[in-house]
Tab-separated table of C-alpha atoms in Angstrom:
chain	number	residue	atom	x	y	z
A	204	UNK	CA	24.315	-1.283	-5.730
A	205	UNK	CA	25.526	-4.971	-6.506
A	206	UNK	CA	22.906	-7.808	-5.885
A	207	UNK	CA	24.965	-8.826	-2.991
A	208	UNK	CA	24.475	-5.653	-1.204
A	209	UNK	CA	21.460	-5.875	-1.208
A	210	UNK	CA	20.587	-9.314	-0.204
A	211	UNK	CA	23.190	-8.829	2.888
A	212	UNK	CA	20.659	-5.833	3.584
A	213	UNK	CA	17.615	-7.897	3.521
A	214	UNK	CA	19.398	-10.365	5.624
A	215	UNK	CA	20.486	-8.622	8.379
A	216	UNK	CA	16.865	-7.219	8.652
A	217	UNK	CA	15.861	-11.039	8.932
A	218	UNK	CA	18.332	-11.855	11.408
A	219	UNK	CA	17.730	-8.759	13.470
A	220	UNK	CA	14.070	-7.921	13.214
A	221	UNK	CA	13.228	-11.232	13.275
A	222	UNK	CA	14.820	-14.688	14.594
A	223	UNK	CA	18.777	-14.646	14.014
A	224	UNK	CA	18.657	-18.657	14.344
A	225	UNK	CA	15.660	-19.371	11.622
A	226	UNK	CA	17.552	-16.546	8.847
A	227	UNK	CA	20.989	-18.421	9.259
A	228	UNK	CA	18.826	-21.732	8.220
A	229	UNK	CA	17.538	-20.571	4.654
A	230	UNK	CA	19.136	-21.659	1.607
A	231	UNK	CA	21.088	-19.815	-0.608
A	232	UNK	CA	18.659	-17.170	-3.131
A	233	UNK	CA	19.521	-15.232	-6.174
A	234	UNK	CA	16.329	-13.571	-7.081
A	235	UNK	CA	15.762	-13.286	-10.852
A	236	UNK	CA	15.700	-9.564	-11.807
A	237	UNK	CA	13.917	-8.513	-14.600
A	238	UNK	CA	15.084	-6.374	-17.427
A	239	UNK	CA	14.023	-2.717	-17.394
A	240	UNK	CA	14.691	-1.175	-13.472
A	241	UNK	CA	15.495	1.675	-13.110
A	242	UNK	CA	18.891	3.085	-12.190
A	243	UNK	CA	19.761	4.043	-8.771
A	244	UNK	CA	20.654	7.327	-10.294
A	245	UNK	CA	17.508	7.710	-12.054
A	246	UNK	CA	15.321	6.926	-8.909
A	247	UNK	CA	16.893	9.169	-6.863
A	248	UNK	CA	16.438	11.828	-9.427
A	249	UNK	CA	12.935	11.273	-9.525
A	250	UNK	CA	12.827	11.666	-6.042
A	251	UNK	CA	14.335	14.695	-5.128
A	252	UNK	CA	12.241	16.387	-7.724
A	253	UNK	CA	9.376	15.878	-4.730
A	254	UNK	CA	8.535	17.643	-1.289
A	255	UNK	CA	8.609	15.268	1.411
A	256	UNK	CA	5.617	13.406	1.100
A	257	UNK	CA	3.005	11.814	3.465
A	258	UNK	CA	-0.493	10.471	3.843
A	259	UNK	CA	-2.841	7.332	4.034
A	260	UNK	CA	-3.957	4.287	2.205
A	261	UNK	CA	-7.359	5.682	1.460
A	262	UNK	CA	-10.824	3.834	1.011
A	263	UNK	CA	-13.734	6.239	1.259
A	264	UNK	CA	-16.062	5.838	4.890
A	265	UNK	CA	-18.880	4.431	2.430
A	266	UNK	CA	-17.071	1.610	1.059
A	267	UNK	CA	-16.178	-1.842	2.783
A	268	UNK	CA	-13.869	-2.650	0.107
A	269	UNK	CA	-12.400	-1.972	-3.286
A	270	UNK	CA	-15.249	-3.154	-4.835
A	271	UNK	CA	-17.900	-1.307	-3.204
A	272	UNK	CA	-15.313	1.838	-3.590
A	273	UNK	CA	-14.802	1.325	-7.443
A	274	UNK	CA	-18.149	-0.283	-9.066
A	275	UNK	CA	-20.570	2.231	-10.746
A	276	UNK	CA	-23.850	1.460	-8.564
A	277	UNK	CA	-21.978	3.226	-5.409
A	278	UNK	CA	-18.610	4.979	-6.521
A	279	UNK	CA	-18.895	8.537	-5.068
A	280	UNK	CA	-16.578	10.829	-6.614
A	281	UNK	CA	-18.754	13.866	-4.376
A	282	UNK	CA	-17.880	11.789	-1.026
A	283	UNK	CA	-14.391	11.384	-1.916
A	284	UNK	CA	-13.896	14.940	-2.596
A	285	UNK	CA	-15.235	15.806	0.459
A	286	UNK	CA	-12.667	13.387	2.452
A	287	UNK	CA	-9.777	14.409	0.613
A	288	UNK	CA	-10.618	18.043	1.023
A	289	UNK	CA	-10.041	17.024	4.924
A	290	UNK	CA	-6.780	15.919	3.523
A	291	UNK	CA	-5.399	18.630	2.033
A	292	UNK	CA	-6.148	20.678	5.121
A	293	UNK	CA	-3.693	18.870	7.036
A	294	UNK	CA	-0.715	18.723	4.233
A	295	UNK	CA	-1.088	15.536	3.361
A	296	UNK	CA	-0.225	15.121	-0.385
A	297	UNK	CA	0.029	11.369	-1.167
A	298	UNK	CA	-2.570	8.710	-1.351
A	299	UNK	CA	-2.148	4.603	-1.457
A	300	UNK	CA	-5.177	3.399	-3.045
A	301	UNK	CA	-6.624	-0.399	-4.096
A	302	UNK	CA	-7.870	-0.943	-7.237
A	303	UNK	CA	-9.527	-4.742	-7.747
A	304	UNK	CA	-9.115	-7.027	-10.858
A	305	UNK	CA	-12.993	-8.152	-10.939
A	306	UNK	CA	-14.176	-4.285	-10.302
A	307	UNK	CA	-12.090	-4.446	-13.710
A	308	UNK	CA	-13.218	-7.338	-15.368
A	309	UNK	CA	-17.014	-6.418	-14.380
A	310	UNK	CA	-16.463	-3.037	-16.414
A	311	UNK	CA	-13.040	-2.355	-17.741
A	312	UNK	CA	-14.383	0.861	-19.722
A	313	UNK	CA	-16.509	2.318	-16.720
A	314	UNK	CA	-13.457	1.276	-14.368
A	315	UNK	CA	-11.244	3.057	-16.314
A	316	UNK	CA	-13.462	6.308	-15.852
A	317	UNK	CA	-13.981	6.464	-13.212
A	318	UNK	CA	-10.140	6.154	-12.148
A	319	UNK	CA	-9.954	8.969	-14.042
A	320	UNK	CA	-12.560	10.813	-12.253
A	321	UNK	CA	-11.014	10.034	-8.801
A	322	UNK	CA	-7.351	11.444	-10.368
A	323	UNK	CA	-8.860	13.943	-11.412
A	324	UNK	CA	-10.439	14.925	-7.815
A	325	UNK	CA	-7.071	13.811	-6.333
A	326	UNK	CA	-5.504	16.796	-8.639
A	327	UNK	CA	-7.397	19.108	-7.556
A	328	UNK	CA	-6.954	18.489	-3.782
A	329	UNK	CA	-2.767	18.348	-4.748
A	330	UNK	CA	-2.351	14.498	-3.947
A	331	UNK	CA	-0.472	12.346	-5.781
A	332	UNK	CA	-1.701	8.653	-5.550
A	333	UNK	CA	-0.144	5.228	-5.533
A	334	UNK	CA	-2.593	2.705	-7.174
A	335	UNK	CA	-2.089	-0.907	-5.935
A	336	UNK	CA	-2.726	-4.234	-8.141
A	337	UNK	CA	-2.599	-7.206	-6.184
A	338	UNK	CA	-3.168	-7.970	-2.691
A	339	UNK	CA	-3.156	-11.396	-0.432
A	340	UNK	CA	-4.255	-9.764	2.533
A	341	UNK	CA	-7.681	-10.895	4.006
A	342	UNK	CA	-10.745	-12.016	2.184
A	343	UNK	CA	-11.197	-14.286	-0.572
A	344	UNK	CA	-14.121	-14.672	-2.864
A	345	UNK	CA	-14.275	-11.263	-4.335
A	346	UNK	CA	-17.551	-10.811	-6.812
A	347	UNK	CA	-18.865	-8.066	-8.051
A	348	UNK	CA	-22.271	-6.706	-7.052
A	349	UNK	CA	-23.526	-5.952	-3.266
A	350	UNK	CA	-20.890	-5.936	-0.849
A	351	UNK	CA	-21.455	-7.525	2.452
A	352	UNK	CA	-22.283	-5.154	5.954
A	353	UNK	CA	-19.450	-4.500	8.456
A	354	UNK	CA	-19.361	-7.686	10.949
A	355	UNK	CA	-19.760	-5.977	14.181
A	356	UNK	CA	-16.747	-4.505	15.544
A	357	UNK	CA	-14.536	-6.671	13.752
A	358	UNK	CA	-11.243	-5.181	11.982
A	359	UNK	CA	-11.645	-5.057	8.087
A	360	UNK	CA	-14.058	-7.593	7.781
A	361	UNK	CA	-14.582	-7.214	4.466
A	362	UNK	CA	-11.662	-6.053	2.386
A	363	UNK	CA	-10.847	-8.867	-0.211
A	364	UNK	CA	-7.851	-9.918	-1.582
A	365	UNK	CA	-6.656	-9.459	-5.087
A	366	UNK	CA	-7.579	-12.322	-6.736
A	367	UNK	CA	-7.979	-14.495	-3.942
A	368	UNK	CA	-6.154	-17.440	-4.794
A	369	UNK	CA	-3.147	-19.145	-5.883
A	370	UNK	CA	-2.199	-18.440	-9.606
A	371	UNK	CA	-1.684	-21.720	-11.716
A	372	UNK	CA	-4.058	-21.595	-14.700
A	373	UNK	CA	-2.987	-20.537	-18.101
A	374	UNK	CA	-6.262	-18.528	-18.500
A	375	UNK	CA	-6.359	-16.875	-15.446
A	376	UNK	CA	-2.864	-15.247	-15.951
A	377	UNK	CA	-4.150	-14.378	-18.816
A	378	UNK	CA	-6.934	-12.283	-17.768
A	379	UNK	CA	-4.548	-11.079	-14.510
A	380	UNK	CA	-1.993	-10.025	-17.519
A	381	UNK	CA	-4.855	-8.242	-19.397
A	382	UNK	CA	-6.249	-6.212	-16.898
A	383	UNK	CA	-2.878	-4.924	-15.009
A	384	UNK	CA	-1.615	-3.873	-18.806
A	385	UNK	CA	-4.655	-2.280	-19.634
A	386	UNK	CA	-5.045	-0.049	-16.725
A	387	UNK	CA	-0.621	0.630	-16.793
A	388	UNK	CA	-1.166	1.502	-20.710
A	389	UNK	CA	-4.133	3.782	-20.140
A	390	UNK	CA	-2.359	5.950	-17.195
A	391	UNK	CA	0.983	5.035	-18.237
A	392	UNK	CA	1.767	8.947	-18.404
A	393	UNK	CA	-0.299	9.936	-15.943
A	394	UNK	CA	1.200	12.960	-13.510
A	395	UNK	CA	-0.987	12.618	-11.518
A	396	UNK	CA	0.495	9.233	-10.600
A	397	UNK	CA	3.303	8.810	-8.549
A	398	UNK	CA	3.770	5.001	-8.282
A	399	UNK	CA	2.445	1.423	-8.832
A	400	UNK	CA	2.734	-0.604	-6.193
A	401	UNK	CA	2.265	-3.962	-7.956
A	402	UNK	CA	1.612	-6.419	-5.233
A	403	UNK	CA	0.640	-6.080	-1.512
A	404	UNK	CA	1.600	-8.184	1.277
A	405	UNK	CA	2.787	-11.159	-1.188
A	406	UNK	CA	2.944	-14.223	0.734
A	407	UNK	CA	0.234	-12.991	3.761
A	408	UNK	CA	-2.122	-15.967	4.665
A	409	UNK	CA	0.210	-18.499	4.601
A	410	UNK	CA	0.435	-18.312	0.628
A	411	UNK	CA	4.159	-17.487	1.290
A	412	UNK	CA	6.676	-18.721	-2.209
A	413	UNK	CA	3.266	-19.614	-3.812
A	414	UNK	CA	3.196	-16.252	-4.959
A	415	UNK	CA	6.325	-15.579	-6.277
A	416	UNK	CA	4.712	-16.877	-9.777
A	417	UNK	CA	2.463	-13.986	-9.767
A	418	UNK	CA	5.182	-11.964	-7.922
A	419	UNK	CA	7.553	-12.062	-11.074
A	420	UNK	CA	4.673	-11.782	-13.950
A	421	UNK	CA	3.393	-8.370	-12.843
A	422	UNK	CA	6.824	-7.362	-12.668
A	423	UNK	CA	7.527	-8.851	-16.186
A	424	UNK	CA	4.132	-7.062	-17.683
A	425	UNK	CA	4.804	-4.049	-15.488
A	426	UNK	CA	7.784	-3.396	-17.250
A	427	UNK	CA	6.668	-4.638	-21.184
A	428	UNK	CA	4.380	-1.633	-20.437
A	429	UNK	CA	7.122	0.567	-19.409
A	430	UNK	CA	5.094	3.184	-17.344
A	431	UNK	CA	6.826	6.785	-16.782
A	432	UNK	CA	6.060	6.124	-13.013
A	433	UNK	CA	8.244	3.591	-11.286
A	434	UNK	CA	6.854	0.249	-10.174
A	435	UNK	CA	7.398	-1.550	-6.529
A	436	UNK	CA	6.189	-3.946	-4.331
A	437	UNK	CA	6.574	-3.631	-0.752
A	438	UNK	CA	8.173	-6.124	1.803
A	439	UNK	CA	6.339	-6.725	4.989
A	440	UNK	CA	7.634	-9.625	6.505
A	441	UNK	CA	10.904	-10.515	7.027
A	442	UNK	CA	10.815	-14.193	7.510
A	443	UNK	CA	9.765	-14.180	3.635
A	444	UNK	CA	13.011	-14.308	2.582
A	445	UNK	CA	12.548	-15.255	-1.173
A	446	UNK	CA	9.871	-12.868	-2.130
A	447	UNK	CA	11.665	-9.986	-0.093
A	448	UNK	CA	14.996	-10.565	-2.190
A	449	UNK	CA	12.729	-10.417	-5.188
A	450	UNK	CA	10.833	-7.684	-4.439
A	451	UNK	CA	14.263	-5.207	-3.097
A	452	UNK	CA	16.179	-6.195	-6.541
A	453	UNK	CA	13.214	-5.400	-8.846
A	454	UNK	CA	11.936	-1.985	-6.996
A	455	UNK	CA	12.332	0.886	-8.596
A	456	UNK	CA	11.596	2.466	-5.377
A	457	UNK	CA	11.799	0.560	-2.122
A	458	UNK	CA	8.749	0.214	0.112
A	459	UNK	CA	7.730	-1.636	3.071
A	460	UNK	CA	5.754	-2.136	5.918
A	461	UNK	CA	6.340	-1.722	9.521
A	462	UNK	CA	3.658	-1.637	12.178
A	463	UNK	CA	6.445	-1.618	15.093
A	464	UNK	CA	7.703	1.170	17.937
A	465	UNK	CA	9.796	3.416	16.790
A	466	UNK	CA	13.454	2.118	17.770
A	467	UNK	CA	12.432	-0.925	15.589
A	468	UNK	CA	10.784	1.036	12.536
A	469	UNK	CA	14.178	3.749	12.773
A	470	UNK	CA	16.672	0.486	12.651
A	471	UNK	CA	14.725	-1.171	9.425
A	472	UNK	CA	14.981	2.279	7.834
A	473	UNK	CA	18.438	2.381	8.483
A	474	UNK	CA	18.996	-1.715	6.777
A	475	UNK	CA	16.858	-0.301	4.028
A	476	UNK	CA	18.838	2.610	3.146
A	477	UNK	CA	21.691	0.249	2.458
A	478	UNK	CA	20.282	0.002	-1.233
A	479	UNK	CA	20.826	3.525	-2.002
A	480	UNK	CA	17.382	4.127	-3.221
A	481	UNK	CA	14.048	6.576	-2.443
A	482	UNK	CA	11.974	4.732	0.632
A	483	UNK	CA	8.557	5.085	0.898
A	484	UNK	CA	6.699	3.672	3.808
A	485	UNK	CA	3.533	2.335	2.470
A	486	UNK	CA	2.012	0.894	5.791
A	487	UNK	CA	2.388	2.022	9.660
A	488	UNK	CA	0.646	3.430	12.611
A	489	UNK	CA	-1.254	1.077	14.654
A	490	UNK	CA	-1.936	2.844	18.060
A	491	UNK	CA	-2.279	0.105	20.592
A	492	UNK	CA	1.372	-1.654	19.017
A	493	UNK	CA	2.946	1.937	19.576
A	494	UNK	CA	3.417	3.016	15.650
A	495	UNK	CA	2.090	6.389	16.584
A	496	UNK	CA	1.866	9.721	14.379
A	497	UNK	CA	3.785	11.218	17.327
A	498	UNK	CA	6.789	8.548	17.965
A	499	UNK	CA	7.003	7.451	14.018
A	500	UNK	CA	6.318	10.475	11.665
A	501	UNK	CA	9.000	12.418	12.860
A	502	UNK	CA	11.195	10.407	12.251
A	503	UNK	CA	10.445	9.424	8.817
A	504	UNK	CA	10.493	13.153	8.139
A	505	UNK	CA	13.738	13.489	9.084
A	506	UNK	CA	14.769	10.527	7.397
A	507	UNK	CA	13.779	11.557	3.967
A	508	UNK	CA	11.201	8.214	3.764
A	509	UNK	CA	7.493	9.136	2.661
A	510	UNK	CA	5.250	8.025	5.069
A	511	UNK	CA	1.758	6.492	4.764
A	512	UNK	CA	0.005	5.150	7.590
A	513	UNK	CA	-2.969	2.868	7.304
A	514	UNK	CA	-6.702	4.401	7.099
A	515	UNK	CA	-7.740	8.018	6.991
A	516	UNK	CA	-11.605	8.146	7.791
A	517	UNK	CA	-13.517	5.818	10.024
A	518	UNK	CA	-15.819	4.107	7.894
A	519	UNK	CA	-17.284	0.407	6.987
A	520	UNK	CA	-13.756	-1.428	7.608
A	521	UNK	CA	-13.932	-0.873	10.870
A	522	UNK	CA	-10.387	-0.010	10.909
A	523	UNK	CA	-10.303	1.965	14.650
A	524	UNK	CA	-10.749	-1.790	15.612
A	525	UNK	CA	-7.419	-3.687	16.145
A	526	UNK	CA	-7.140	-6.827	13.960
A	527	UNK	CA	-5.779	-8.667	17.405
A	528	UNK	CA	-9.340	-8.133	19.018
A	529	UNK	CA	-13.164	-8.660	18.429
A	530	UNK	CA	-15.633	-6.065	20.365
A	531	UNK	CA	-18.435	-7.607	19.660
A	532	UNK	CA	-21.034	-4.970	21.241
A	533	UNK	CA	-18.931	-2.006	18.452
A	534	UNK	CA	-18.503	-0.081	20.469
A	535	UNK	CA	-15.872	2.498	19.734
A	536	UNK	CA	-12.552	1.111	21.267
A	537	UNK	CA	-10.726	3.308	24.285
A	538	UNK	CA	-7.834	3.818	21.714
A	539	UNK	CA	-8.052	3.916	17.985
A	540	UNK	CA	-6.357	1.301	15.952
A	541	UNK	CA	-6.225	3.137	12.852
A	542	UNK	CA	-7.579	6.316	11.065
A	543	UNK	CA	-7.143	10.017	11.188
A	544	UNK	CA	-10.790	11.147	11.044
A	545	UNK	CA	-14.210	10.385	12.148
A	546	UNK	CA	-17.341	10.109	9.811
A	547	UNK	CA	-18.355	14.510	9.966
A	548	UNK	CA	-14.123	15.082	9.864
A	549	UNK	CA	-13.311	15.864	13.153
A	550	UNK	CA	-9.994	14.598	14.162
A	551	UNK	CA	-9.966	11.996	16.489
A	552	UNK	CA	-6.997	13.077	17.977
A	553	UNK	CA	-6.439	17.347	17.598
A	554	UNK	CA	-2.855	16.919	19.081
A	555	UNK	CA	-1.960	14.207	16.083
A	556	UNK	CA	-3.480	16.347	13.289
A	557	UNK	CA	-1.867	19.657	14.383
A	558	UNK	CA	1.312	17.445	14.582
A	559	UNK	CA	0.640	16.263	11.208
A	560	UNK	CA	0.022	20.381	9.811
A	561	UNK	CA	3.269	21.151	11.465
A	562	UNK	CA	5.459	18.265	9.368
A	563	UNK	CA	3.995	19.228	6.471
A	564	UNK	CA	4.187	23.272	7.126
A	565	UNK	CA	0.791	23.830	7.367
């Protein structure tokens, strides 16, 4: 599909999902499109080679954050297996997963081991996962070592963002251009990968264009490396015009983000399908905004999109907490936010996980 297309694609979504008035003020973009995307034809193909895929973006219930997930003193390759063995039970066969540039720069050879111990547990449970590089959503500051405690009752308190600032240094592009081509080279082959997702959330804490720099390099070294598994990043927010043009016309595979009811979720589904490639839903499902297994799922079933809704097991992100409100005593909140699981793997909800089996045929 011409450029064009898919700009007047992203716009609509802008002007629709957002404020009609604010879109019809931007300037004119042409986002720069690096060399090396793959062909609509070859995406598709990839594609349809799959089953209809869902899961979660996955951190284990012992970790607070990537760090405390990835770094040798308390990466738990037996705790994960347990949790995705609770996976597999309910036909879920595709995983979102953070990896962290320091956990990387700490120990790039013990890093890279243990990503292959956790793909190789992954294999073994029949998941598929989507590693993601950078992130601007919530915490800066990220240093290895001890990890801070859960504050109270208080929605992802400490997941960190990926790296935590605003890009302008020569060296530390550098480093940032190191460590994303040194893990893409290692797995570049890797089956048992289905995607990178290079950047999350571009643009969140009021970074917005001042990540496009960033944006465009891991999307430049992404595809010097030339992985087997296609590369995306996934729009979230539509006001971001600049980045989102970016990000649709360098995708291999569109993804995106959409926390909203369903009628809202089905219409930005329909915008998206405009550029004529595989979706994948990489974020959704937030209980008290009515992105519900039981109003949403279906219909990305029936849709074709894959469908990944945020958190699987309650654990130190505190995720069954709503980022819109603080309970400071913790105690557990009338309705879930997020996750699929308590701590000992009983469902939260039995209705949503045998709704879940059924999807995937289980």
């Amino acid at each position: 599909m011409k450029i064009k297309s898919i700009l007047a694609a992203a716009m609509l979504c802008v002007a629709t999902v957002a404020n009609a008035q604010d879109a019809a003020k931007k300037p004119a973009y042409t986002p720069q499109v690096i060399p090396g995307r793959w062909t609509m034809e070859k995406a598709n193909s990839w594609y349809a080679q799959y089953p209809w895929m869902s899961g979660a973006n996955y951190i284990p219930a012992y970790a607070i954050n990537q760090m405390e997930m990835w770094q040798a003193d308390t990466f738990d390759a037996a705790a994960i297996d347990k949790e995705f063995g609770w996976a597999e039970g309910i036909g879920f066969n595709l995983m979102r997963v953070f990896l962290h540039s320091q956990a990387w720069k700490a120990d790039a050879s013990g890093f890279k081991k243990r990503i292959d111990q956790f793909l190789t547990v992954a294999d073994k449970h029949h998941i598929k996962i989507m590693f993601v590089f950078f992130d601007d959503c919530w915490n800066t500051g990220a240093k290895p070592g001890k990890q801070p405690e859960p504050k109270v009752g208080v929605h992802n308190s400490g997941w960190l963002q990926d790296p935590g600032f605003i890009v302008k240094k020569p060296e530390d592009f550098a480093y940032l251009k190191k460590y994303v081509t040194d893990i893409l080279t290692t797995f570049k082959n890797d089956k048992r990968i289905l995607l990178w997702d290079l950047y999350n959330e571009p643009g969140n804490k009021d970074k917005g264009n001042a990540s496009m720099e960033l944006l465009v390099e891991v999307f430049k070294w992404a595809r010097a490396v030339n992985p087997s598994q296609p590369v995306s990043a996934g729009m979230w927010k539509w006001e971001l015009y600049d980045l989102n043009a970016f990000q649709a016309n360098n995708s291999d595979v569109i993804t995106y983000h959409n926390y909203n009811p369903l009628e809202n979720h089905e219409f930005m589904v329909k915008v998206l399908k405009f550029n004529a490639r595989p979706l994948i839903c990489t974020e959704y499902m937030a209980r008290t905004r009515n992105s519900t297994f039981e109003t949403v799922m279906p219909m990305l079933k029936e849709q074709n999109v894959a469908a990944i809704n945020w958190g699987f097991v309650s654990g130190k992100t505190n995720t069954i907490f709503s980022w819109e409100k603080v309970i400071p005593d913790g105690s557990e909140p009338p309705l879930w936010f997020h996750d699929v699981f308590r701590k000992d793997g009983k469902p939260y909800k039995q209705a949503e996980v045998d709704l879940i089996k059924k999807l995937n045929g289980k």
